[in-house]
PDB file of C-alpha atoms in Angstrom:
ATOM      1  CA  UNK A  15     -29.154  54.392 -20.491  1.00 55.00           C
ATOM      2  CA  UNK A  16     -28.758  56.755 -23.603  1.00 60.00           C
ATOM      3  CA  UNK A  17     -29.174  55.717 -26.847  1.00 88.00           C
ATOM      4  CA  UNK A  18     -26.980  54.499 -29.531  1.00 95.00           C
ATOM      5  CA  UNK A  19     -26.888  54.381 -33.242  1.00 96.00           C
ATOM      6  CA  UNK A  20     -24.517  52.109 -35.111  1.00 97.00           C
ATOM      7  CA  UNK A  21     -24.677  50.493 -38.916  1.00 97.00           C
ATOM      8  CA  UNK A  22     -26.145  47.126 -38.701  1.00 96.00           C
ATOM      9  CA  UNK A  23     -23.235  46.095 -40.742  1.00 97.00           C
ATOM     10  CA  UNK A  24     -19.794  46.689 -42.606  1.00 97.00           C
ATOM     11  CA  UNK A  25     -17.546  45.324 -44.223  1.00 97.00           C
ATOM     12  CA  UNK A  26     -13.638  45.152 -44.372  1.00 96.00           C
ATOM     13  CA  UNK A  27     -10.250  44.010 -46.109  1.00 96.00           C
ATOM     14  CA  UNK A  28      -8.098  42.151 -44.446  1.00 96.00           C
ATOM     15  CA  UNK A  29      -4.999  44.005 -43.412  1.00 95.00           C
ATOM     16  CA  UNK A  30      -6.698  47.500 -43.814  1.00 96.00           C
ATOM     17  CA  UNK A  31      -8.432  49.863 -41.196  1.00 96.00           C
ATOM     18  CA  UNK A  32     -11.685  49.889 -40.340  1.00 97.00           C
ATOM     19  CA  UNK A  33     -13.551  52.500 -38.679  1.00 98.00           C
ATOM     20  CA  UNK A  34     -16.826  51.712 -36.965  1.00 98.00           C
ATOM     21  CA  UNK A  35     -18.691  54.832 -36.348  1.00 98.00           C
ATOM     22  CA  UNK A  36     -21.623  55.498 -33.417  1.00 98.00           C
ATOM     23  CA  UNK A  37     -24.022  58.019 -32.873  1.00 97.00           C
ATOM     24  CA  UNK A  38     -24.851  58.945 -29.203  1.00 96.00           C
ATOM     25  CA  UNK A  39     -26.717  62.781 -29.424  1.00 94.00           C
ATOM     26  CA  UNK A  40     -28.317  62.546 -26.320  1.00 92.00           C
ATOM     27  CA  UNK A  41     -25.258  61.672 -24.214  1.00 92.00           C
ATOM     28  CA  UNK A  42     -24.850  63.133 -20.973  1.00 88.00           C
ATOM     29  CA  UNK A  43     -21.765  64.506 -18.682  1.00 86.00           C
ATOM     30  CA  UNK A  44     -21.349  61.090 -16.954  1.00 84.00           C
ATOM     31  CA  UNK A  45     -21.461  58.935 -19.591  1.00 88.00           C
ATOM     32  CA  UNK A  46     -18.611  56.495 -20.839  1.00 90.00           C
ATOM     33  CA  UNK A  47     -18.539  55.210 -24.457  1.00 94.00           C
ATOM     34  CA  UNK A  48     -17.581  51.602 -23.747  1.00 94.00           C
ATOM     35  CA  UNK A  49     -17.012  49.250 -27.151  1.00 97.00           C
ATOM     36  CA  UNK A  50     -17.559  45.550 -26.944  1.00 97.00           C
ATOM     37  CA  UNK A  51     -17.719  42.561 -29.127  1.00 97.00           C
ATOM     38  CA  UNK A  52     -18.584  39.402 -29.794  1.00 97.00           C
ATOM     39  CA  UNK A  53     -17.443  36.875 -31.802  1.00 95.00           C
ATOM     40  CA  UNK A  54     -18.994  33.822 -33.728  1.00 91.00           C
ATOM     41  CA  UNK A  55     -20.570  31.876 -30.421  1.00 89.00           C
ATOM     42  CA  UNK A  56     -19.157  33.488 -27.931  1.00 93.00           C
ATOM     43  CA  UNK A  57     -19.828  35.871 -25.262  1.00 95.00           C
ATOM     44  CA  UNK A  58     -18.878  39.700 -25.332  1.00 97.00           C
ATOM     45  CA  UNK A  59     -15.569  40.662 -24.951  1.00 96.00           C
ATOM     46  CA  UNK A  60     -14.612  44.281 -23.866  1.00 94.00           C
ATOM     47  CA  UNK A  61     -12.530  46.521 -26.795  1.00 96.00           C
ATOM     48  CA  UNK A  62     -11.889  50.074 -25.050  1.00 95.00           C
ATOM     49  CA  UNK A  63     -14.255  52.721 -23.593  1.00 93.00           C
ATOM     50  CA  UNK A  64     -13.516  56.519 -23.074  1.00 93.00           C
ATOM     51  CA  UNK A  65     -15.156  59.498 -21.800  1.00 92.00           C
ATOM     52  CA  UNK A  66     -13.630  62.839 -23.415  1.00 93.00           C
ATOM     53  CA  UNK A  67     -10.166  62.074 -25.060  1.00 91.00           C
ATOM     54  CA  UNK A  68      -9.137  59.901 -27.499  1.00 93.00           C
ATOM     55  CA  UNK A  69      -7.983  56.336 -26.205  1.00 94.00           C
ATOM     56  CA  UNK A  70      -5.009  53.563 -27.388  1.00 95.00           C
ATOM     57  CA  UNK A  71      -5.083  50.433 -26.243  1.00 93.00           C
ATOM     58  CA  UNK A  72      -3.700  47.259 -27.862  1.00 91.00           C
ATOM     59  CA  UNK A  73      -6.756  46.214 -29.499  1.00 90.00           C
ATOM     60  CA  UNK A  74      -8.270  49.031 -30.388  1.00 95.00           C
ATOM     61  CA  UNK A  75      -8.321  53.014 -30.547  1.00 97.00           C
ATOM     62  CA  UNK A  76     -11.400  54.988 -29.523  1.00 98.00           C
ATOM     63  CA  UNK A  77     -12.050  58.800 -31.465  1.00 97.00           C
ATOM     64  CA  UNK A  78     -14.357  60.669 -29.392  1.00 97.00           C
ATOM     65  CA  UNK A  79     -15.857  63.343 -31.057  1.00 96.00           C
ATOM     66  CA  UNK A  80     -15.738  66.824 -29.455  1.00 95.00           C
ATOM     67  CA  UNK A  81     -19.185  67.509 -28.438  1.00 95.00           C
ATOM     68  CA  UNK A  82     -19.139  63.892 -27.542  1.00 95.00           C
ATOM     69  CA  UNK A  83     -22.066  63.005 -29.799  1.00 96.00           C
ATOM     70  CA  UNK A  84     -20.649  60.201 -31.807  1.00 97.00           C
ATOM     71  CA  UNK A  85     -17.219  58.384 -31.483  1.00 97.00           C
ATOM     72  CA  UNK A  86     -15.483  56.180 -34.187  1.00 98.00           C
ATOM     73  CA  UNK A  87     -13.486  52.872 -32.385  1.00 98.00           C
ATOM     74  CA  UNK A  88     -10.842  51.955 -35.203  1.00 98.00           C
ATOM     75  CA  UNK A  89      -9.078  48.584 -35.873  1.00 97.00           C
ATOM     76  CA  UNK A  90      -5.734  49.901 -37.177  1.00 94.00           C
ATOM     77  CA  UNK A  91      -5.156  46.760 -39.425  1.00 95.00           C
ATOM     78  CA  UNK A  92      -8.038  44.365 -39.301  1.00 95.00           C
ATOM     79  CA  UNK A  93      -7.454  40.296 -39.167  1.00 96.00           C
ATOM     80  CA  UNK A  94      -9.976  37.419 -39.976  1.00 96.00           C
ATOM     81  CA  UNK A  95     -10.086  37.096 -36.246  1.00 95.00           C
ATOM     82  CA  UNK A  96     -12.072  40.579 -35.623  1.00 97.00           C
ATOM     83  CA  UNK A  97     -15.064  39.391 -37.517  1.00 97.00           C
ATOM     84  CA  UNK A  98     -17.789  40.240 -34.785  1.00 97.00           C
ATOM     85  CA  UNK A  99     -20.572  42.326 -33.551  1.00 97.00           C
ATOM     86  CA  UNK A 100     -19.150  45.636 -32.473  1.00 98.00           C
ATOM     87  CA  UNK A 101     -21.237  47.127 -29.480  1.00 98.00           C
ATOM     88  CA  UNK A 102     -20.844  50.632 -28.784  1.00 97.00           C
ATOM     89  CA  UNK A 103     -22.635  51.219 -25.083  1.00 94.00           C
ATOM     90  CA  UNK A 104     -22.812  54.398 -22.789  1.00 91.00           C
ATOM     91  CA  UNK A 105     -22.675  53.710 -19.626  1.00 85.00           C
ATOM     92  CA  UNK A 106     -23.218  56.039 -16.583  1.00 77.00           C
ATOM     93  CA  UNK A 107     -21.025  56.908 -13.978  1.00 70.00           C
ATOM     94  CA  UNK A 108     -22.618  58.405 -11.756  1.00 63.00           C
ATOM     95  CA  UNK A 109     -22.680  56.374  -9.191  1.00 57.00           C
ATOM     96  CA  UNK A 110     -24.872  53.395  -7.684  1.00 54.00           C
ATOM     97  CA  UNK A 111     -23.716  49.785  -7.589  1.00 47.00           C
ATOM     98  CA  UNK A 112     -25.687  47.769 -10.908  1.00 57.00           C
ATOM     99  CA  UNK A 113     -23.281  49.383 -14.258  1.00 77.00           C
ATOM    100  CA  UNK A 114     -25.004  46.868 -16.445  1.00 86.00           C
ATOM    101  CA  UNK A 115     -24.397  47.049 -19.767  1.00 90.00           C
ATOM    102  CA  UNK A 116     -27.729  47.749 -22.476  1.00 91.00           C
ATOM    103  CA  UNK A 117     -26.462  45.438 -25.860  1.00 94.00           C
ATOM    104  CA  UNK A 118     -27.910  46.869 -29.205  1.00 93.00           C
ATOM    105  CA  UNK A 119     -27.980  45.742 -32.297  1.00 94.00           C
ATOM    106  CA  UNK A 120     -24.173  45.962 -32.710  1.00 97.00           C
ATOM    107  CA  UNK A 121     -22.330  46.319 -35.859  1.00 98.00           C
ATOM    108  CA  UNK A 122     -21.647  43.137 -38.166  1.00 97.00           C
ATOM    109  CA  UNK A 123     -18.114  43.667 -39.172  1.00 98.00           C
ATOM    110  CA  UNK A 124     -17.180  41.224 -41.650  1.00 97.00           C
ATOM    111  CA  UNK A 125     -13.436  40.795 -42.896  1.00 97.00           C
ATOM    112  CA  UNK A 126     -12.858  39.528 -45.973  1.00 96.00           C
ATOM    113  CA  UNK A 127      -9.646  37.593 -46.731  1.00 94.00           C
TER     114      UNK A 127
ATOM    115  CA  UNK B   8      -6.337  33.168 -19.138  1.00 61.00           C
ATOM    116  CA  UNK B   9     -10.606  33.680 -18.737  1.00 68.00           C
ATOM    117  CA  UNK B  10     -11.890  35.618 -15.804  1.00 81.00           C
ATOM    118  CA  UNK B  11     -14.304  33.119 -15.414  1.00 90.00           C
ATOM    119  CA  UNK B  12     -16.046  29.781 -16.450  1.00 92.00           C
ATOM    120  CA  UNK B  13     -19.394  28.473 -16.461  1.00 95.00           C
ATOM    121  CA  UNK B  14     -20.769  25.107 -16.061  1.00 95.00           C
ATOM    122  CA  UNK B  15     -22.396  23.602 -18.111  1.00 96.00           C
ATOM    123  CA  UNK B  16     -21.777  24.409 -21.439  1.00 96.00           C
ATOM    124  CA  UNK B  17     -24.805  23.539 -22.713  1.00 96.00           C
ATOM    125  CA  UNK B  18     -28.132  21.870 -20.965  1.00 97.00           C
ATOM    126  CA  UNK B  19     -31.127  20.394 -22.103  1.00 97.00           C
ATOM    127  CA  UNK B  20     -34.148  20.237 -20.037  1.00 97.00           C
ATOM    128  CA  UNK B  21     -37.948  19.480 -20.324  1.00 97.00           C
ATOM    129  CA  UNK B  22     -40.517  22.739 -19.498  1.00 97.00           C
ATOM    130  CA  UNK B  23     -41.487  22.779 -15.748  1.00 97.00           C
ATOM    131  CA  UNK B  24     -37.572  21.207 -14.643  1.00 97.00           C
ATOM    132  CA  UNK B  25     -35.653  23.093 -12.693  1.00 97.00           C
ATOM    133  CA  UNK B  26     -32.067  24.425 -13.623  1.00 97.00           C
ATOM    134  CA  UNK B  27     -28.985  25.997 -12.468  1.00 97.00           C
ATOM    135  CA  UNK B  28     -26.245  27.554 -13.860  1.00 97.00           C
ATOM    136  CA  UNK B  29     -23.037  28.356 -12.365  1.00 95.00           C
ATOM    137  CA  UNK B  30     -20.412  30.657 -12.950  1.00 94.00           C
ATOM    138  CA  UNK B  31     -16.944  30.654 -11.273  1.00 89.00           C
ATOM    139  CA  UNK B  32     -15.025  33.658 -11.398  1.00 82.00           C
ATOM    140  CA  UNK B  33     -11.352  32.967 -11.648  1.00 75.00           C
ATOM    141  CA  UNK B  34      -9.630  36.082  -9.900  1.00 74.00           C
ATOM    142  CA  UNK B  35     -11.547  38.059  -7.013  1.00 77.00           C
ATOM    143  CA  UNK B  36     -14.218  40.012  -8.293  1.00 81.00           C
ATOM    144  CA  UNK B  37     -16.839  42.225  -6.707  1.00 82.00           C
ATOM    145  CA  UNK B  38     -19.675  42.558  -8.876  1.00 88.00           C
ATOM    146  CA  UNK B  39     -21.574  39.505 -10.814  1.00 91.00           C
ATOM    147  CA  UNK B  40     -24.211  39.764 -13.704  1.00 93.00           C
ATOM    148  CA  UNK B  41     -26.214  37.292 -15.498  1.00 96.00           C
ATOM    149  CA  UNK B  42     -27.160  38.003 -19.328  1.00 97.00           C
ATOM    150  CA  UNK B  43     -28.790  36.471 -21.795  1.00 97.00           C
ATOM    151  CA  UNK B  44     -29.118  36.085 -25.419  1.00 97.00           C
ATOM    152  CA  UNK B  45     -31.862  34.881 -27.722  1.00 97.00           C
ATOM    153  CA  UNK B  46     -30.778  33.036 -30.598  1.00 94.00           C
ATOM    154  CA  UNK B  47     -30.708  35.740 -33.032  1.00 91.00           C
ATOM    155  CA  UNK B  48     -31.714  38.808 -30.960  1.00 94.00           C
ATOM    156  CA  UNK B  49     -29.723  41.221 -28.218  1.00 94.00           C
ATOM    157  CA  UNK B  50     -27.588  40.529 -25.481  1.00 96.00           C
ATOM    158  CA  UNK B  51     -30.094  41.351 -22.660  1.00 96.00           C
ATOM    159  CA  UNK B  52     -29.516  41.888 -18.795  1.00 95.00           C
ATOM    160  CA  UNK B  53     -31.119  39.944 -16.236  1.00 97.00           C
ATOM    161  CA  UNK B  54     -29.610  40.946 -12.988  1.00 95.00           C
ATOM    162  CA  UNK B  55     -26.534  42.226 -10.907  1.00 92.00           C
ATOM    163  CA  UNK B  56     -25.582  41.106  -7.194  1.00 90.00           C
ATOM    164  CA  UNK B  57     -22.880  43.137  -5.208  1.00 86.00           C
ATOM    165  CA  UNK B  58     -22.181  42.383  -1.849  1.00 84.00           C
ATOM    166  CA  UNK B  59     -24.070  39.424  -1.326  1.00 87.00           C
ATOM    167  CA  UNK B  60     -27.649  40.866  -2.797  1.00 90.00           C
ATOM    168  CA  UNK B  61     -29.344  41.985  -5.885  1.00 92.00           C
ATOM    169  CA  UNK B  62     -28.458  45.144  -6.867  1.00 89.00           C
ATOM    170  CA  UNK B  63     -30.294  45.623  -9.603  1.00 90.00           C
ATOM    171  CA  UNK B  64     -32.859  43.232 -11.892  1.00 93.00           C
ATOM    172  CA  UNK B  65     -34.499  44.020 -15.155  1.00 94.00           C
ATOM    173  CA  UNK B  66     -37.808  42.871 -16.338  1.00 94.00           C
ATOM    174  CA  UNK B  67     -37.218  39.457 -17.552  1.00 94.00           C
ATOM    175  CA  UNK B  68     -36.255  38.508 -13.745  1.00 95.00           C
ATOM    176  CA  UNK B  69     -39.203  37.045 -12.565  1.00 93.00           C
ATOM    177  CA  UNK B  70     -39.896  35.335  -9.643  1.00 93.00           C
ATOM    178  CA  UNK B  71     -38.956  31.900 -11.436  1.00 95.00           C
ATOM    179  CA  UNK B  72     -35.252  33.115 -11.335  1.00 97.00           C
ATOM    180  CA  UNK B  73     -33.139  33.966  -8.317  1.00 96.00           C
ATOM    181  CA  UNK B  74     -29.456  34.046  -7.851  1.00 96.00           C
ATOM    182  CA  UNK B  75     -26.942  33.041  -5.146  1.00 92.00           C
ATOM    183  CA  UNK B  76     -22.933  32.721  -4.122  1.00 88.00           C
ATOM    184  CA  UNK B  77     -23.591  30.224  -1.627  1.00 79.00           C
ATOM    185  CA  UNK B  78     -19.970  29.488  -0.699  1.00 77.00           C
ATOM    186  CA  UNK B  79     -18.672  32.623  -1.579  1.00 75.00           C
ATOM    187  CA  UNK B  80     -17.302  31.106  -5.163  1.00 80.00           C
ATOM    188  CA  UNK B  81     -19.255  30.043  -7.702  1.00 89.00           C
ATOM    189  CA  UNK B  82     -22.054  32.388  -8.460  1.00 92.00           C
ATOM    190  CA  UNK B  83     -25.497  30.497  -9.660  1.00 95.00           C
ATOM    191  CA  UNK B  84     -28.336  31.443 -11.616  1.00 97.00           C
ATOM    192  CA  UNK B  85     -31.952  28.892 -10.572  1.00 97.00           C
ATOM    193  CA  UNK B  86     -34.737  29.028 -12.808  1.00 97.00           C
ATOM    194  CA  UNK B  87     -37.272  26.968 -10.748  1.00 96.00           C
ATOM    195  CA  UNK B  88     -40.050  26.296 -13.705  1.00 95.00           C
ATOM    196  CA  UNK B  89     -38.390  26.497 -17.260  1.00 97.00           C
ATOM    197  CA  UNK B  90     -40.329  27.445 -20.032  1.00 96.00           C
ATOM    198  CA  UNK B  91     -39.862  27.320 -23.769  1.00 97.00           C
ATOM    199  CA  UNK B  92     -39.165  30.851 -24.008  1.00 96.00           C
ATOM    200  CA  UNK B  93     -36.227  30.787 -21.308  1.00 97.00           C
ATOM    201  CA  UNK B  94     -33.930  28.367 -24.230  1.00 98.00           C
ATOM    202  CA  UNK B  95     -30.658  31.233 -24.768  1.00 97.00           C
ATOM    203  CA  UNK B  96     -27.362  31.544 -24.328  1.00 98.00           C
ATOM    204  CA  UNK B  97     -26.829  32.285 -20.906  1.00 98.00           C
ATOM    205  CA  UNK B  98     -23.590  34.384 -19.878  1.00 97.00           C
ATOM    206  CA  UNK B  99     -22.243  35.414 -16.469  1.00 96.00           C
ATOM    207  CA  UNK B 100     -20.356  38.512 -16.387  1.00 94.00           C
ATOM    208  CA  UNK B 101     -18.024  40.091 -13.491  1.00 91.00           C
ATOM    209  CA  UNK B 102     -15.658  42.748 -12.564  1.00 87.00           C
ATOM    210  CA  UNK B 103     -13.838  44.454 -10.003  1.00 80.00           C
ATOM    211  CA  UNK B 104     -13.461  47.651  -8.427  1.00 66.00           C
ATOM    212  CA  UNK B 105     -13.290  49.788 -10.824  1.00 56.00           C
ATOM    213  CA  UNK B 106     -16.311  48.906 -12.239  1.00 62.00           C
ATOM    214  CA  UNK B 107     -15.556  49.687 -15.900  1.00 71.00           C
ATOM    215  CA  UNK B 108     -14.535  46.636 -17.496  1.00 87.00           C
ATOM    216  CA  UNK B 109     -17.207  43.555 -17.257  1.00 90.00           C
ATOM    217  CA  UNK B 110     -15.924  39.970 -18.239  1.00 91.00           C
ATOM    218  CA  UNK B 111     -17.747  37.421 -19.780  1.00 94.00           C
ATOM    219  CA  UNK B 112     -17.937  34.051 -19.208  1.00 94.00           C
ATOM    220  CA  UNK B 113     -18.811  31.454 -22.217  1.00 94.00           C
ATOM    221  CA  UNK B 114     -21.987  30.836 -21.501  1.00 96.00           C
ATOM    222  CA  UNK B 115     -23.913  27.972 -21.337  1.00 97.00           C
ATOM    223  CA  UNK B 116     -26.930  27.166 -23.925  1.00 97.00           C
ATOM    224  CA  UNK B 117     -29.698  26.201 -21.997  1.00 98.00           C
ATOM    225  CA  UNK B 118     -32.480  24.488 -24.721  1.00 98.00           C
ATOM    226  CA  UNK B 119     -36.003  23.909 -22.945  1.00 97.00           C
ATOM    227  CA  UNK B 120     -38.118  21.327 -24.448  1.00 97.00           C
TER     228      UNK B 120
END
């Protein structure tokens, strides 16, 4: 799986945006950005994932930049609850039956009250 | 409502017992994974199983771990000899057709003494 790059941490207001940016240069054509989390003890939870456009769901929105070498996944207004480690993962579709997810580091988003 | 449970929540064995986890998915899914997470380091993959077989295993899946759906529900994860280094969270993941969304279970916190 390609590589990402993410901040090892940021930090937020509560009620305010929050952009969490990742780097992915050597991305290829078949590659979705997929965005995950995890919260204090608990196991990942999936945010959004997109391949060329820009994506809206209710948690989230995913900016995908246009030579697809980063993306930004943005938390329109951001609550105590969305303190977590934000995973940004490429994941090939290319085929084949495994699609298992490689975990970085993550981003440490903390919210502050 | 969760995709899918695992059992236990947390164990506690002695090095050389062996365990078993199980995960139960909740709605039909097609493809199971196993993860697991070091206290304080990455979420890492163990294995996937699709169609009754492994479809894919990393490193860490050694011949002390195997994995089974032997009644075509809950989905298990044996690790015959447990060592010190195999104490983690341990989290099942599945999904369905489309292959592009993975759920996560709890996990269960398996400490090896």
């Amino acid at each position: 799986d390609a590589k990402t790059t993410q901040p090892n941490s940021m930090e937020s207001n509560e009620e305010e945006p929050v952009h969490l940016p990742c780097n992915h240069s050597t991305i290829s054509g078949t590659d979705y950005i997929h965005w995950y989390r995890q919260l204090p003890s608990q196991g990942p939870e999936y945010v959004i994932h997109g391949l060329t456009s820009n994506v809206n769901n209710r948690m989230a929105s995913l900016a995908i930049a246009e030579d697809r070498k980063s993306s930004t996944l943005i938390l329109h207004r951001a609550t105590l609850r969305d303190a977590a480690v934000y995973y940004c993962i490429l994941r090939d579709s290319g085929g084949g039956s495994n699609y298992k997810l490689t975990f970085g580091k993550g981003t440490l988003l903390t919210v502050n009250p | 409502e969760p995709e899918v449970t695992q059992t236990p929540s947390h164990q506690v064995t002695q090095m050389g017992q062996e365990v078993i986890l199980r995960c139960v998915p909740i709605s039909n899914h097609l493809y199971f994974y196993w993860y697991r997470q070091i206290l304080g380091q990455k979420v890492e993959f163990l294995v996937s199983f699709y169609n009754n077989e492994i479809s894919e295993k990393s490193e860490i899946f050694d011949d002390q771990f195997s994995v089974e759906r032997p009644d075509g529900s809950n989905f298990t994860l044996k690790i015959r000899s447990t060592k010190l280094e195999d104490s983690a969270m341990y989290f099942c993941a599945v999904s369905g057709d489309t292959q592009e969304t993975q759920y996560f279970g709890p996990g269960t916190r398996l400490l090896v003494l």
